[in-house]
PDB file of C-alpha atoms in Angstrom:
ATOM      1  CA  MET A   1       0.000   0.000   0.000  1.00 37.00           C
ATOM      2  CA  LEU A   2       1.519   3.317  -1.064  1.00 37.00           C
ATOM      3  CA  LEU A   3       0.339   5.144   2.063  1.00 41.00           C
ATOM      4  CA  ASN A   4       2.276   2.758   4.343  1.00 39.00           C
ATOM      5  CA  ARG A   5       5.411   3.205   2.187  1.00 32.00           C
ATOM      6  CA  GLU A   6       5.066   6.974   2.516  1.00 36.00           C
ATOM      7  CA  LYS A   7       4.808   6.597   6.285  1.00 36.00           C
ATOM      8  CA  THR A   8       8.041   4.625   6.361  1.00 34.00           C
ATOM      9  CA  ILE A   9       9.896   7.100   4.171  1.00 31.00           C
ATOM     10  CA  MET A  10       8.485  10.452   5.232  1.00 35.00           C
ATOM     11  CA  GLY A  11       7.514   9.811   8.841  1.00 40.00           C
ATOM     12  CA  ARG A  12       4.119   9.479  10.442  1.00 41.00           C
ATOM     13  CA  SER A  13       3.073  13.121  10.643  1.00 41.00           C
ATOM     14  CA  THR A  14       3.651  13.811   6.951  1.00 38.00           C
ATOM     15  CA  SER A  15       1.599  10.890   5.640  1.00 46.00           C
ATOM     16  CA  ARG A  16      -1.161  11.395   8.191  1.00 47.00           C
ATOM     17  CA  SER A  17      -1.338  15.024   7.157  1.00 46.00           C
ATOM     18  CA  LEU A  18      -1.493  13.831   3.555  1.00 45.00           C
ATOM     19  CA  THR A  19      -4.426  11.547   4.379  1.00 45.00           C
ATOM     20  CA  LYS A  20      -6.279  14.360   6.155  1.00 46.00           C
ATOM     21  CA  LEU A  21      -5.488  16.821   3.368  1.00 42.00           C
ATOM     22  CA  MET A  22      -6.754  14.463   0.696  1.00 44.00           C
ATOM     23  CA  THR A  23      -9.911  13.887   2.741  1.00 41.00           C
ATOM     24  CA  ALA A  24     -10.418  17.650   3.076  1.00 41.00           C
ATOM     25  CA  ALA A  25      -9.942  18.179  -0.649  1.00 40.00           C
ATOM     26  CA  ALA A  26     -12.489  15.480  -1.512  1.00 40.00           C
ATOM     27  CA  ALA A  27     -15.009  16.882   0.948  1.00 39.00           C
ATOM     28  CA  ALA A  28     -14.573  20.419  -0.412  1.00 37.00           C
ATOM     29  CA  ILE A  29     -15.970  19.546  -3.841  1.00 33.00           C
ATOM     30  CA  VAL A  30     -19.337  21.228  -4.054  1.00 31.00           C
ATOM     31  CA  VAL A  31     -22.046  20.215  -6.503  1.00 33.00           C
ATOM     32  CA  ALA A  32     -24.075  23.176  -7.752  1.00 34.00           C
ATOM     33  CA  GLY A  33     -26.649  22.987 -10.532  1.00 37.00           C
ATOM     34  CA  GLY A  34     -25.576  19.487 -11.515  1.00 41.00           C
ATOM     35  CA  ALA A  35     -21.948  20.434 -12.220  1.00 40.00           C
ATOM     36  CA  ALA A  36     -19.091  19.915  -9.831  1.00 39.00           C
ATOM     37  CA  ALA A  37     -17.193  23.015  -8.823  1.00 37.00           C
ATOM     38  CA  PRO A  38     -13.467  22.858  -9.527  1.00 39.00           C
ATOM     39  CA  ALA A  39     -11.373  21.572  -6.658  1.00 37.00           C
ATOM     40  CA  ALA A  40      -8.706  23.749  -5.068  1.00 37.00           C
ATOM     41  CA  ALA A  41      -5.216  23.541  -6.541  1.00 40.00           C
ATOM     42  CA  ALA A  42      -3.821  22.034  -3.341  1.00 42.00           C
ATOM     43  CA  PRO A  43      -5.461  20.709  -0.170  1.00 43.00           C
ATOM     44  CA  VAL A  44      -5.485  23.144   2.731  1.00 44.00           C
ATOM     45  CA  PRO A  45      -4.256  22.031   6.184  1.00 48.00           C
ATOM     46  CA  SER A  46      -7.041  21.769   8.751  1.00 47.00           C
ATOM     47  CA  ALA A  47      -5.744  24.776  10.692  1.00 49.00           C
ATOM     48  CA  GLU A  48      -6.125  26.944   7.577  1.00 47.00           C
ATOM     49  CA  ARG A  49      -9.536  25.764   6.314  1.00 44.00           C
ATOM     50  CA  SER A  50     -12.318  28.288   5.842  1.00 43.00           C
ATOM     51  CA  ALA A  51     -15.376  28.055   8.066  1.00 42.00           C
ATOM     52  CA  ALA A  52     -17.441  26.627   5.176  1.00 38.00           C
ATOM     53  CA  GLN A  53     -14.937  23.842   4.560  1.00 42.00           C
ATOM     54  CA  THR A  54     -14.746  22.992   8.257  1.00 40.00           C
ATOM     55  CA  VAL A  55     -18.523  22.615   8.459  1.00 40.00           C
ATOM     56  CA  SER A  56     -18.603  20.304   5.430  1.00 50.00           C
ATOM     57  CA  ILE A  57     -16.097  17.888   6.935  1.00 65.00           C
ATOM     58  CA  GLN A  58     -17.134  17.877  10.575  1.00 85.00           C
ATOM     59  CA  ALA A  59     -15.859  14.980  12.608  1.00 92.00           C
ATOM     60  CA  GLN A  60     -18.240  12.216  13.602  1.00 97.00           C
ATOM     61  CA  THR A  61     -18.488  10.715  17.063  1.00 97.00           C
ATOM     62  CA  VAL A  62     -17.692   7.024  17.470  1.00 98.00           C
ATOM     63  CA  THR A  63     -18.100   4.982  20.649  1.00 98.00           C
ATOM     64  CA  THR A  64     -16.000   2.042  21.796  1.00 98.00           C
ATOM     65  CA  TRP A  65     -17.780  -1.129  22.876  1.00 95.00           C
ATOM     66  CA  ILE A  66     -14.727  -2.666  24.559  1.00 96.00           C
ATOM     67  CA  ASN A  67     -11.341  -1.571  25.928  1.00 96.00           C
ATOM     68  CA  GLY A  68      -8.672  -1.320  23.248  1.00 97.00           C
ATOM     69  CA  ASN A  69      -5.639   0.355  21.775  1.00 98.00           C
ATOM     70  CA  VAL A  70      -5.444   3.453  19.623  1.00 98.00           C
ATOM     71  CA  ARG A  71      -2.397   3.341  17.351  1.00 98.00           C
ATOM     72  CA  ILE A  72      -0.280   5.811  15.403  1.00 98.00           C
ATOM     73  CA  GLY A  73      -0.990   3.955  12.139  1.00 98.00           C
ATOM     74  CA  PRO A  74      -3.689   1.677  10.680  1.00 98.00           C
ATOM     75  CA  SER A  75      -2.367  -1.738  11.737  1.00 98.00           C
ATOM     76  CA  THR A  76      -1.171  -3.543  14.846  1.00 97.00           C
ATOM     77  CA  GLY A  77       2.402  -3.093  13.594  1.00 98.00           C
ATOM     78  CA  TYR A  78       2.287   0.552  14.679  1.00 98.00           C
ATOM     79  CA  ARG A  79       2.992   1.546  18.247  1.00 98.00           C
ATOM     80  CA  ILE A  80       0.154   2.202  20.686  1.00 98.00           C
ATOM     81  CA  ALA A  81      -0.599   5.896  21.149  1.00 98.00           C
ATOM     82  CA  TYR A  82      -2.990   5.328  24.062  1.00 98.00           C
ATOM     83  CA  THR A  83      -5.696   2.975  25.294  1.00 98.00           C
ATOM     84  CA  VAL A  84      -9.430   3.571  25.475  1.00 98.00           C
ATOM     85  CA  ALA A  85     -12.103   2.240  27.788  1.00 98.00           C
ATOM     86  CA  ALA A  86     -15.444   0.724  26.836  1.00 98.00           C
ATOM     87  CA  ASN A  87     -18.183   3.280  26.051  1.00 98.00           C
ATOM     88  CA  GLN A  88     -15.678   6.051  25.375  1.00 98.00           C
ATOM     89  CA  ASN A  89     -16.634   8.638  22.740  1.00 98.00           C
ATOM     90  CA  LEU A  90     -13.995   9.627  20.190  1.00 98.00           C
ATOM     91  CA  SER A  91     -13.979  12.106  17.332  1.00 98.00           C
ATOM     92  CA  ALA A  92     -13.457  10.454  13.914  1.00 98.00           C
ATOM     93  CA  GLU A  93     -12.610  11.924  10.514  1.00 97.00           C
ATOM     94  CA  CYS A  94     -12.876   8.990   8.102  1.00 98.00           C
ATOM     95  CA  TRP A  95     -12.158   5.264   7.656  1.00 98.00           C
ATOM     96  CA  LEU A  96      -9.668   3.308   5.554  1.00 98.00           C
ATOM     97  CA  GLU A  97      -8.352  -0.188   4.948  1.00 98.00           C
ATOM     98  CA  GLY A  98      -5.226  -1.132   6.842  1.00 97.00           C
ATOM     99  CA  GLY A  99      -3.863  -4.218   8.550  1.00 98.00           C
ATOM    100  CA  TYR A 100      -6.204  -7.129   9.264  1.00 98.00           C
ATOM    101  CA  VAL A 101      -7.085  -7.820  12.898  1.00 97.00           C
ATOM    102  CA  ASN A 102      -8.742 -10.922  14.329  1.00 96.00           C
ATOM    103  CA  ALA A 103     -10.138 -10.286  17.820  1.00 93.00           C
ATOM    104  CA  ASN A 104     -13.287 -11.090  19.786  1.00 87.00           C
ATOM    105  CA  GLY A 105     -14.682 -13.136  16.890  1.00 91.00           C
ATOM    106  CA  VAL A 106     -14.310 -10.237  14.426  1.00 93.00           C
ATOM    107  CA  TYR A 107     -11.884 -10.235  11.473  1.00 96.00           C
ATOM    108  CA  HIS A 108     -11.409  -7.318   9.069  1.00 97.00           C
ATOM    109  CA  ASN A 109      -9.045  -4.529   8.018  1.00 98.00           C
ATOM    110  CA  LYS A 110     -11.150  -1.399   8.558  1.00 98.00           C
ATOM    111  CA  TRP A 111      -9.531   1.377  10.590  1.00 98.00           C
ATOM    112  CA  VAL A 112     -10.886   4.768  11.626  1.00 98.00           C
ATOM    113  CA  LEU A 113      -8.740   7.899  11.493  1.00 98.00           C
ATOM    114  CA  LEU A 114      -9.433   9.891  14.628  1.00 98.00           C
ATOM    115  CA  SER A 115      -9.348  13.665  14.827  1.00 97.00           C
ATOM    116  CA  ASP A 116      -6.105  13.479  16.823  1.00 98.00           C
ATOM    117  CA  ASP A 117      -4.359  11.773  13.839  1.00 97.00           C
ATOM    118  CA  ASN A 118      -4.340   8.353  15.487  1.00 98.00           C
ATOM    119  CA  TYR A 119      -6.148   5.195  14.347  1.00 98.00           C
ATOM    120  CA  ILE A 120      -8.535   2.751  15.965  1.00 98.00           C
ATOM    121  CA  TRP A 121      -9.521  -0.625  14.542  1.00 97.00           C
ATOM    122  CA  GLY A 122     -13.218  -0.614  13.650  1.00 97.00           C
ATOM    123  CA  GLY A 123     -13.806  -3.875  15.549  1.00 96.00           C
ATOM    124  CA  LEU A 124     -13.489  -1.921  18.791  1.00 97.00           C
ATOM    125  CA  LEU A 125     -16.326   0.442  17.876  1.00 97.00           C
ATOM    126  CA  LYS A 126     -20.090   0.212  18.241  1.00 97.00           C
ATOM    127  CA  GLY A 127     -22.038   0.061  14.983  1.00 96.00           C
ATOM    128  CA  ASN A 128     -20.738  -1.417  11.751  1.00 97.00           C
ATOM    129  CA  GLU A 129     -17.126  -2.352  11.050  1.00 96.00           C
ATOM    130  CA  VAL A 130     -16.137   1.323  10.768  1.00 97.00           C
ATOM    131  CA  GLY A 131     -18.124   2.545  13.766  1.00 97.00           C
ATOM    132  CA  ASN A 132     -20.755   4.033  11.403  1.00 97.00           C
ATOM    133  CA  VAL A 133     -18.258   6.591  10.078  1.00 97.00           C
ATOM    134  CA  SER A 134     -19.684   7.595   6.711  1.00 95.00           C
ATOM    135  CA  ARG A 135     -16.609   9.009   4.952  1.00 96.00           C
ATOM    136  CA  PRO A 136     -13.789   6.900   3.538  1.00 97.00           C
ATOM    137  CA  CYS A 137     -10.341   8.494   3.663  1.00 96.00           C
ATOM    138  CA  PHE A 138      -9.122   9.417   0.186  1.00 85.00           C
TER     139      PHE A 138
END
């Protein structure tokens, strides 16, 4: 996966920023009168987004159903950033495919990018396999 290679080469903050920037750019496309408005020349970091863009890509709340680990990347090969308790609410940006996990009778590779730039495996979340997060990461 190209994203994981970028993380190895450029470091975690650069590729995570790239994921968030690409998500912001995709969310900023506005459809008006049946024609898509042109996308911006380059994605804008979250700290520099306009108020309209921020509203269109608001984070979604996800809730854990069991204790688990939040990681710095989307697989168990990444170090643990912190742990979460059951029934804890977290702010999520989007979901993506990463490393497969087999735990508690659940097996899949769906990970959720949290608003703090860390990742949680969807099998730890209430709802579907991505914690009902509607947006894929682009």
